[in-house]
Coordinates of C-alpha atoms and ligand atoms in Angstrom, one line a residue:
M94 CA -8.4 -14.3 -34.8
R95 CA -5.3 -12.4 -33.8
R96 CA -3.1 -13.4 -30.9
R97 CA -4.3 -12.2 -27.6
D98 CA -2.5 -10.9 -24.7
F99 CA -1.1 -12.7 -21.8
V100 CA 0.8 -10.9 -19.2
K101 CA 1.8 -12.7 -16.1
L102 CA 4.2 -10.7 -14.2
G103 CA 7.2 -12.6 -13.1
C104 CA 7.7 -13.2 -9.4
A105 CA 10.1 -10.7 -8.2
A106 CA 13.3 -12.2 -6.9
A107 CA 12.9 -12.8 -3.2
A108 CA 14.6 -9.7 -1.9
S109 CA 17.4 -10.1 0.6
L110 CA 16.6 -7.4 3.0
G111 CA 19.0 -5.8 5.4
A112 CA 17.3 -4.7 8.6
G113 CA 18.7 -1.2 8.4
K114 CA 17.5 1.7 10.4
L115 CA 14.2 2.9 9.1
A116 CA 14.4 6.5 8.0
L117 CA 14.0 8.6 5.0
A118 CA 17.3 9.1 3.2
Q119 CA 17.6 11.9 0.7
T120 CA 20.2 11.9 -1.9
S121 CA 19.2 14.7 -4.2
Q122 CA 19.1 18.4 -4.0
S123 CA 16.7 19.1 -1.1
M124 CA 14.0 21.6 -1.1
P125 CA 13.2 23.8 1.9
P126 CA 10.3 22.3 3.8
M127 CA 6.9 23.8 3.1
P128 CA 5.5 26.0 5.9
G129 CA 3.8 23.9 8.4
M130 CA 5.2 20.7 6.9
P131 CA 7.6 18.4 8.8
S132 CA 11.0 18.4 7.3
A133 CA 12.6 15.0 6.5
P134 CA 16.0 14.0 7.7
A135 CA 18.3 14.8 4.9
S136 CA 21.7 13.8 3.8
R137 CA 22.4 16.1 0.9
D138 CA 24.0 14.6 -2.2
A139 CA 25.2 11.5 -0.3
A140 CA 25.2 8.3 -2.3
P141 CA 22.7 5.8 -0.7
A142 CA 24.4 3.4 1.6
G143 CA 23.9 -0.2 0.4
K144 CA 21.8 -1.6 -2.4
A145 CA 18.1 -0.9 -2.5
D146 CA 15.7 -3.8 -2.8
Y147 CA 14.0 -2.0 -5.7
T148 CA 15.0 0.8 -7.9
L149 CA 12.3 2.7 -9.8
E150 CA 13.5 4.8 -12.8
I151 CA 11.0 7.3 -14.0
A152 CA 11.5 8.1 -17.7
P153 CA 9.6 8.8 -20.9
Q154 CA 8.8 5.5 -22.6
I155 CA 7.2 4.3 -25.8
I156 CA 4.8 1.4 -25.1
E157 CA 3.6 -0.8 -27.9
I158 CA 0.1 -1.6 -26.9
A159 CA -0.8 -3.3 -30.2
P160 CA 1.3 -4.2 -33.2
T161 CA 0.4 -1.0 -35.0
V162 CA -0.2 1.3 -32.0
A163 CA 2.4 2.7 -29.7
I164 CA 1.8 5.3 -27.1
S165 CA 4.3 7.8 -25.6
T166 CA 4.0 7.9 -21.8
I167 CA 6.1 8.0 -18.7
A168 CA 6.9 4.7 -17.0
Y169 CA 8.8 3.0 -14.2
N170 CA 11.8 1.0 -15.5
G171 CA 10.5 1.2 -19.1
K172 CA 7.5 -1.1 -18.3
V173 CA 3.7 -0.7 -17.7
P174 CA 2.9 -1.7 -15.1
G175 CA 6.3 -1.2 -13.3
P176 CA 8.1 -4.0 -11.6
L177 CA 6.0 -6.2 -9.3
M178 CA 7.2 -5.6 -5.8
R179 CA 6.5 -8.7 -3.7
V180 CA 7.6 -8.9 0.0
R181 CA 6.6 -10.5 3.2
E182 CA 4.5 -8.6 5.7
G183 CA 6.7 -6.9 8.2
Q184 CA 9.8 -6.8 6.0
P185 CA 11.7 -3.6 5.7
V186 CA 11.9 -2.4 2.2
T187 CA 14.3 0.1 0.5
V188 CA 13.3 1.7 -2.7
D189 CA 15.5 4.1 -4.7
V190 CA 13.5 6.4 -7.0
V191 CA 15.4 8.0 -9.8
N192 CA 13.6 10.7 -11.7
N193 CA 14.8 11.1 -15.2
T194 CA 12.1 13.7 -16.1
D195 CA 12.0 17.4 -16.0
T196 CA 9.3 17.6 -13.4
P197 CA 9.1 16.7 -9.7
E198 CA 7.7 13.3 -8.9
F199 CA 6.1 11.5 -6.0
V200 CA 5.6 7.7 -5.6
H201 CA 2.7 6.8 -3.4
W202 CA 2.4 3.5 -1.6
H203 CA -1.3 3.0 -1.9
G204 CA -3.0 1.0 0.9
M205 CA 0.0 0.8 3.2
Y206 CA 0.8 2.0 6.7
V207 CA 3.7 4.2 6.0
A208 CA 4.9 7.5 7.5
S209 CA 3.7 10.8 5.9
E210 CA 7.4 11.5 5.0
V211 CA 7.6 8.5 2.7
D212 CA 3.9 8.2 1.7
G213 CA 4.5 10.1 -1.6
A214 CA 2.0 12.9 -1.1
E215 CA 3.3 16.5 -1.3
E216 CA 0.4 17.6 0.8
E217 CA 1.6 15.4 3.7
G218 CA 5.1 16.8 3.5
T219 CA 6.8 13.9 1.6
P220 CA 9.7 15.5 -0.1
M221 CA 9.6 15.3 -3.9
V222 CA 12.0 13.4 -6.1
A223 CA 13.5 16.4 -7.8
P224 CA 13.8 16.5 -11.6
H225 CA 16.8 14.5 -12.6
G226 CA 17.3 13.7 -8.9
R227 CA 17.1 10.6 -6.8
R228 CA 15.8 9.7 -3.4
R229 CA 15.7 6.7 -1.1
F230 CA 12.5 5.6 0.6
Q231 CA 12.5 3.0 3.5
F232 CA 9.4 1.5 5.2
V233 CA 8.1 -1.7 6.6
A234 CA 5.7 -3.6 4.3
R235 CA 2.3 -3.8 6.0
P236 CA -0.5 -4.6 6.1
A237 CA -0.6 -7.8 4.1
G238 CA -2.6 -7.8 0.9
L239 CA -2.6 -6.5 -2.7
R240 CA -1.3 -2.9 -2.5
W241 CA 0.0 -0.8 -5.4
Y242 CA 2.3 2.1 -6.0
H243 CA 1.8 5.0 -8.4
T244 CA 2.7 8.6 -9.1
H245 CA 1.0 11.2 -6.9
A246 CA 1.9 14.3 -9.0
M247 CA -0.8 16.7 -9.9
S248 CA -1.8 17.0 -13.5
M249 CA -4.2 19.9 -13.6
M250 CA -4.7 20.5 -17.4
D251 CA -1.7 18.5 -18.5
L252 CA -3.0 15.1 -19.5
H253 CA 0.5 13.7 -19.9
R254 CA 1.3 14.0 -16.2
G255 CA 0.3 12.3 -13.0
S256 CA -1.9 9.2 -13.2
Y257 CA -2.6 9.7 -16.9
T258 CA 0.9 8.3 -17.4
G259 CA 2.0 4.7 -17.0
Q260 CA 3.6 5.3 -13.6
Y261 CA 2.1 2.5 -11.5
G262 CA 2.8 -1.0 -10.4
F263 CA 1.6 -3.8 -8.2
F264 CA 2.9 -4.1 -4.6
L265 CA 2.0 -7.5 -3.0
V266 CA 2.5 -7.7 0.7
E267 CA 2.4 -11.5 1.4
S268 CA 0.9 -12.8 4.6
A269 CA 2.7 -15.5 6.4
N270 CA -0.5 -17.5 6.7
D271 CA -1.9 -17.2 3.2
P272 CA -3.0 -20.8 2.2
G273 CA -2.7 -19.8 -1.6
R274 CA -5.1 -22.4 -3.0
Y275 CA -4.8 -21.7 -6.7
D276 CA -3.0 -23.0 -9.7
Q277 CA -2.0 -19.8 -11.4
E278 CA -1.8 -16.1 -10.4
V279 CA -2.2 -13.3 -12.8
F280 CA -1.9 -9.6 -12.3
L281 CA -4.3 -7.6 -14.4
S282 CA -4.4 -3.8 -14.4
L283 CA -7.2 -2.0 -16.2
R284 CA -6.1 1.1 -18.1
D285 CA -7.2 3.7 -20.6
W286 CA -4.8 5.8 -22.7
E287 CA -4.6 9.0 -24.8
P288 CA -7.0 11.0 -22.7
F289 CA -8.9 14.0 -24.1
L290 CA -11.4 16.5 -22.8
T291 CA -15.0 16.0 -23.8
T292 CA -18.5 17.0 -22.7
V293 CA -19.4 13.3 -22.7
D294 CA -19.0 11.2 -19.5
S295 CA -17.8 7.9 -21.0
D296 CA -18.2 5.7 -18.0
E297 CA -21.6 6.8 -16.9
T298 CA -23.5 3.6 -15.9
E299 CA -27.1 2.8 -16.1
P300 CA -28.7 3.9 -12.8
D301 CA -30.0 1.2 -10.5
P302 CA -33.8 1.7 -10.3
N303 CA -33.7 0.6 -6.7
D304 CA -31.0 3.1 -5.7
P305 CA -32.6 5.3 -3.0
M306 CA -30.2 8.3 -3.7
P307 CA -30.6 9.7 -0.2
E308 CA -28.5 12.8 -1.0
K309 CA -30.5 13.8 -4.1
P310 CA -31.6 17.4 -3.9
E311 CA -35.3 18.3 -4.5
K312 CA -34.3 20.6 -7.3
P313 CA -31.7 19.3 -9.7
D314 CA -28.7 21.5 -10.4
A315 CA -29.5 23.1 -13.8
R316 CA -26.0 24.5 -14.4
P317 CA -24.3 22.8 -17.4
N318 CA -21.7 20.1 -16.5
G319 CA -18.0 20.8 -17.1
L320 CA -15.5 18.8 -19.2
E321 CA -14.9 15.2 -18.6
I322 CA -12.0 12.9 -19.6
G323 CA -12.5 10.5 -22.5
S324 CA -9.9 8.0 -23.8
R325 CA -9.2 6.6 -27.2
L326 CA -7.3 3.4 -26.2
Y327 CA -7.7 0.8 -23.6
S328 CA -5.6 -2.1 -22.4
I329 CA -5.1 -4.7 -19.7
N330 CA -1.6 -4.1 -18.4
D331 CA 0.3 -2.9 -21.5
K332 CA -1.6 -4.7 -24.2
A333 CA -4.8 -4.0 -26.0
L334 CA -7.2 -6.9 -26.6
G335 CA -5.7 -8.9 -29.5
A336 CA -2.2 -7.7 -29.1
G337 CA -0.4 -10.3 -27.1
E338 CA -0.4 -13.8 -25.5
P339 CA -3.6 -15.2 -24.0
I340 CA -3.9 -16.4 -20.4
R341 CA -3.4 -20.1 -20.9
V342 CA -5.4 -22.3 -18.7
K343 CA -6.5 -25.9 -18.2
Q344 CA -9.9 -27.2 -17.3
G345 CA -10.3 -27.5 -13.5
Q346 CA -7.7 -24.9 -12.7
R347 CA -8.3 -22.2 -10.2
I348 CA -6.8 -18.9 -11.4
L349 CA -6.2 -16.1 -8.8
M350 CA -6.8 -12.9 -10.6
R351 CA -5.3 -9.8 -8.9
L352 CA -7.3 -7.0 -10.4
L353 CA -6.4 -3.3 -10.3
N354 CA -8.1 -0.3 -11.8
A355 CA -5.1 2.0 -12.6
S356 CA -7.1 4.5 -14.6
A357 CA -7.0 8.2 -13.8
S358 CA -10.6 8.7 -14.7
Q359 CA -12.9 5.8 -15.3
I360 CA -14.7 3.2 -13.4
F361 CA -14.6 -0.2 -15.2
A362 CA -16.6 -3.4 -15.0
I363 CA -15.1 -6.6 -16.4
A364 CA -16.6 -10.1 -17.1
L365 CA -15.5 -13.5 -18.4
P366 CA -18.4 -15.2 -20.3
G367 CA -19.5 -18.4 -18.6
H368 CA -17.3 -17.9 -15.6
K369 CA -17.7 -16.4 -12.2
F370 CA -15.3 -14.4 -10.1
Q371 CA -15.2 -15.6 -6.5
I372 CA -14.3 -12.3 -4.7
V373 CA -11.9 -13.1 -1.8
S374 CA -10.4 -9.7 -1.1
L375 CA -11.3 -6.1 -1.8
D376 CA -8.4 -3.6 -1.8
G377 CA -6.2 -6.5 -0.6
N378 CA -8.2 -7.1 2.5
P379 CA -10.0 -10.5 2.8
V380 CA -13.8 -10.2 2.8
P381 CA -15.9 -11.9 5.4
T382 CA -18.2 -13.5 2.8
P383 CA -16.5 -14.5 -0.4
K384 CA -19.1 -14.6 -3.1
A385 CA -19.1 -15.5 -6.8
V386 CA -20.2 -12.7 -9.2
D387 CA -20.5 -12.4 -12.9
V388 CA -19.1 -8.9 -13.1
V389 CA -16.3 -7.2 -11.1
Q390 CA -16.6 -3.4 -10.9
L391 CA -13.6 -1.3 -9.8
G392 CA -13.2 2.4 -9.5
P393 CA -9.8 4.1 -10.0
G394 CA -7.5 2.9 -7.2
E395 CA -9.5 -0.1 -6.2
R396 CA -8.3 -3.7 -6.3
A397 CA -10.0 -7.1 -6.0
D398 CA -8.6 -10.6 -5.7
A399 CA -10.9 -13.1 -7.4
I400 CA -10.6 -16.9 -7.8
V401 CA -11.9 -18.0 -11.2
E402 CA -12.6 -21.7 -11.7
M403 CA -11.9 -22.8 -15.2
N404 CA -14.9 -25.0 -15.9
R405 CA -16.1 -24.0 -19.3
P406 CA -13.6 -24.9 -22.0
G407 CA -13.3 -22.6 -24.9
I408 CA -11.5 -19.4 -25.9
W409 CA -13.0 -16.4 -24.2
I410 CA -12.5 -12.7 -23.9
L411 CA -12.0 -11.4 -20.3
G412 CA -13.0 -7.8 -21.0
A413 CA -14.8 -4.6 -20.1
T414 CA -18.6 -5.0 -20.1
R415 CA -18.7 -1.6 -21.8
D416 CA -18.6 -2.3 -25.6
D417 CA -16.7 0.9 -26.5
A418 CA -13.9 0.2 -23.9
R419 CA -13.6 -3.5 -24.8
E420 CA -13.6 -2.8 -28.6
A421 CA -10.9 -0.1 -28.0
G422 CA -8.7 -2.6 -26.2
M423 CA -9.8 -3.5 -22.7
G424 CA -9.6 -7.2 -22.7
V425 CA -7.4 -10.3 -22.7
V426 CA -8.1 -13.7 -24.1
V427 CA -8.4 -16.7 -21.8
E428 CA -7.5 -19.8 -23.7
Y429 CA -8.2 -23.4 -22.5
A430 CA -5.7 -26.0 -23.7
N431 CA -6.4 -27.8 -26.9
Q432 CA -9.3 -25.6 -28.1
K433 CA -9.9 -24.8 -31.7
T434 CA -13.0 -22.6 -31.4
D435 CA -13.2 -18.9 -32.2
T436 CA -12.7 -16.3 -29.5
Q437 CA -16.0 -15.5 -27.9
W438 CA -17.5 -12.6 -26.0
Q439 CA -21.0 -12.7 -24.5
P440 CA -22.7 -9.8 -22.7
A441 CA -22.7 -10.4 -19.0
P442 CA -25.9 -10.9 -17.0
K443 CA -27.3 -7.5 -15.8
G444 CA -26.6 -6.6 -12.3
F445 CA -25.4 -3.9 -10.0
W446 CA -22.2 -3.9 -8.0
D447 CA -22.8 -4.0 -4.3
Y448 CA -20.0 -4.1 -1.8
T449 CA -22.3 -5.2 1.0
I450 CA -22.9 -8.7 -0.3
F451 CA -19.3 -9.5 0.6
G452 CA -19.8 -8.3 4.2
R453 CA -21.3 -9.9 7.3
A454 CA -24.1 -8.9 9.7
G455 CA -22.9 -7.3 12.8
T456 CA -22.4 -4.0 14.5
H457 CA -19.5 -1.6 14.9
P458 CA -18.0 -0.2 18.0
A459 CA -19.6 3.2 18.7
P460 CA -17.5 6.0 17.3
D461 CA -16.0 8.5 19.7
Q462 CA -16.8 11.2 17.1
T463 CA -18.6 11.5 13.7
I464 CA -17.2 13.5 10.8
D465 CA -19.5 14.6 8.1
M466 CA -18.2 15.3 4.6
V467 CA -20.5 16.9 2.1
I468 CA -19.2 16.7 -1.5
E469 CA -20.5 19.2 -4.0
K470 CA -19.8 20.0 -7.6
I471 CA -19.5 23.5 -9.1
P472 CA -20.3 22.7 -12.7
G473 CA -17.8 24.2 -15.1
G474 CA -19.9 24.4 -18.2
P475 CA -18.9 23.1 -21.6
H476 CA -15.6 25.1 -21.8
D477 CA -14.2 24.6 -18.3
M478 CA -13.5 22.0 -15.7
N479 CA -15.9 21.2 -12.8
H480 CA -14.6 22.3 -9.4
W481 CA -15.3 20.4 -6.2
T482 CA -15.8 21.3 -2.5
I483 CA -15.9 19.4 0.7
N484 CA -18.2 21.0 3.3
G485 CA -18.4 24.0 1.0
K486 CA -14.7 24.7 1.1
A487 CA -11.6 24.0 -1.0
Y488 CA -8.4 22.3 0.1
P489 CA -6.7 22.3 2.6
H490 CA -9.5 22.8 5.2
D491 CA -6.9 24.1 7.7
N492 CA -8.0 22.7 11.0
E493 CA -11.3 21.2 10.0
F494 CA -10.4 17.5 10.1
V495 CA -8.4 16.9 13.3
L496 CA -8.0 13.4 14.6
K497 CA -7.0 12.3 18.1
Q498 CA -4.8 9.3 18.3
G499 CA -6.6 6.2 19.4
L500 CA -10.1 7.5 18.9
R501 CA -12.6 5.8 16.6
Y502 CA -14.3 8.0 14.0
N503 CA -17.3 7.4 11.8
I504 CA -16.9 9.4 8.6
V505 CA -20.2 10.0 6.7
F506 CA -19.8 10.8 3.0
H507 CA -22.7 12.8 1.6
N508 CA -22.2 12.7 -2.1
R509 CA -24.4 15.6 -3.1
N510 CA -23.7 15.5 -6.9
D511 CA -24.4 13.3 -9.9
D512 CA -21.0 11.5 -10.2
D513 CA -19.6 8.4 -8.6
H514 CA -16.4 9.1 -6.7
P515 CA -13.8 6.6 -5.7
V516 CA -12.6 8.3 -2.5
H517 CA -9.2 7.3 -1.0
M518 CA -7.8 7.7 2.5
H519 CA -4.0 7.6 2.7
R520 CA -2.1 5.6 5.3
H521 CA -5.2 4.2 6.9
L522 CA -7.8 1.5 6.3
F523 CA -11.5 2.0 7.0
E524 CA -14.4 -0.4 7.5
L525 CA -17.7 0.1 5.6
V526 CA -20.6 0.7 8.1
E527 CA -23.4 1.4 5.7
L528 CA -24.1 2.2 2.1
N529 CA -27.3 4.0 1.2
G530 CA -28.9 2.7 4.3
R531 CA -27.7 -0.9 3.9
P532 CA -25.7 -1.9 7.0
T533 CA -22.7 -4.1 6.7
A534 CA -19.5 -5.1 8.6
G535 CA -16.2 -6.6 7.9
I536 CA -15.4 -4.9 4.6
V537 CA -12.1 -3.2 5.0
K538 CA -11.0 -0.8 2.3
D539 CA -8.8 2.2 1.5
T540 CA -10.8 3.3 -1.6
L541 CA -14.6 3.4 -1.8
I542 CA -16.9 4.4 -4.6
M543 CA -19.5 6.9 -3.2
P544 CA -22.5 6.3 -5.5
V545 CA -24.3 9.1 -7.3
F546 CA -26.3 11.1 -4.7
G547 CA -25.4 8.4 -2.2
R548 CA -24.6 8.4 1.5
S549 CA -22.0 6.0 3.0
T550 CA -20.4 5.7 6.4
V551 CA -17.0 4.2 7.2
S552 CA -15.4 3.6 10.6
M553 CA -11.8 4.4 11.1
V554 CA -9.5 4.3 14.1
A555 CA -6.9 7.1 14.2
D556 CA -3.9 4.9 14.6
Q557 CA -1.4 6.3 12.1
P558 CA -0.2 9.7 13.4
G559 CA 0.8 12.1 10.7
L560 CA -0.7 14.2 8.0
T561 CA -3.1 12.2 6.0
L562 CA -4.5 13.0 2.6
F563 CA -8.1 12.2 1.7
H564 CA -9.2 12.6 -2.0
C565 CA -11.1 11.4 -4.9
H566 CA -9.0 9.0 -7.0
I567 CA -10.2 10.6 -10.2
Q568 CA -7.2 12.7 -11.0
M569 CA -9.2 15.6 -12.4
H570 CA -11.5 15.7 -9.4
M571 CA -8.6 15.7 -7.0
D572 CA -6.7 18.4 -8.9
F573 CA -9.8 20.6 -9.0
G574 CA -10.6 20.7 -5.3
F575 CA -11.7 17.2 -4.2
K576 CA -9.2 16.7 -1.4
A577 CA -8.7 17.4 2.2
L578 CA -5.9 17.0 4.7
F579 CA -6.5 15.2 8.0
R580 CA -4.2 16.1 10.9
Y581 CA -3.5 14.5 14.3
A582 CA -4.0 16.7 17.3
Ligands
CU885 CU1 -14.4 12.2 -8.0

């Protein structure tokens, strides 16, 4: 058996944070604001005052994911994932972003309440980090929970840009009252690499025979599907299964696994034979009913915090339930102390991921308004991409989605196509109200998988004024139409 990988990101040094004035500072060549976009306060070519808490350097990087396999990608500070950012809730944070590439970049703070001007979305008016430029971003870290940061550049047909690259990292906003009852904490990001175009949908899952598919049309769309993204290599963090150190554990320990799907394209499910994942948070937000499950499913952008009790000594593969993904690298060995056995994998018990088992019974405050979003696919055929529409229209939906500050909205997603979509709302959190007719309460997320032909409703209070991007977190879906801009009146 080869050595297996163990990546435990070091605890970032406790940042000494100056309570400076919170504003966006700009230190590179500034671009004129886009029409209709707010312009950010700019200090042209000025050196940033004081030292940043974190500096992210964007540059091309070779990552050795296995002893005989290296990939060429773009990374933050030469590492995948980038540096772990770990701060107390409510702390001001200063991040300098240095772009050592030839293309504009955006760093998005996923799951955080930040202003549109620093959120890292061009659509919201965040200024870019110019090619070979630098820019300072300042914000207050909130809300508490497992957040993350990643590039928000568009890729379109360039599969070496945007979230196909290694530009992502964990951002942990620590709560002052987190009891932290665990013996070890590991940060595990699920990734695929070397994307290519294919007519095969590689992460298509077996349909749940009990899925009611309320949005399924009477007549199926007969037009041939467009190209999908496949991947040749997989990893957890920067190492393929078999390429690094194992996660070393002792019997009786409680391991807190901080899980992130950082893929641009694929939904993943992972399992650890003989062990259960006690899900305590989804997208960084504590769930009302922590439950132990055999398999954790995450769509691109989603996170889960799971406590795993080490009560079955051996040497096990924590890996993708999909054989092709696991065999191409998505896994890491979990090794109990003093074990001499072979490394083992066993298929996980069959089951279907259901967010609502982690919720509670209960009702939601009545919405002031309901927004319906119908998602449709225009199939591209075997030689083109699929295109996507929301309510029959392409981005940006001008004045279609206008929020009034302080009002509560129910947003109803009608997923009228045969794909699962992890949809993400920037700068806000929402609460799941129902999924395919199953009511629930207390599940707070920023990214939600809309199931195939499914209907789901979320409740959101408009409490973060500013332009707000909504999109599918599958890069190709977003780039080809699956996004909309919410405005505040
Ligand atoms: Cu999608």
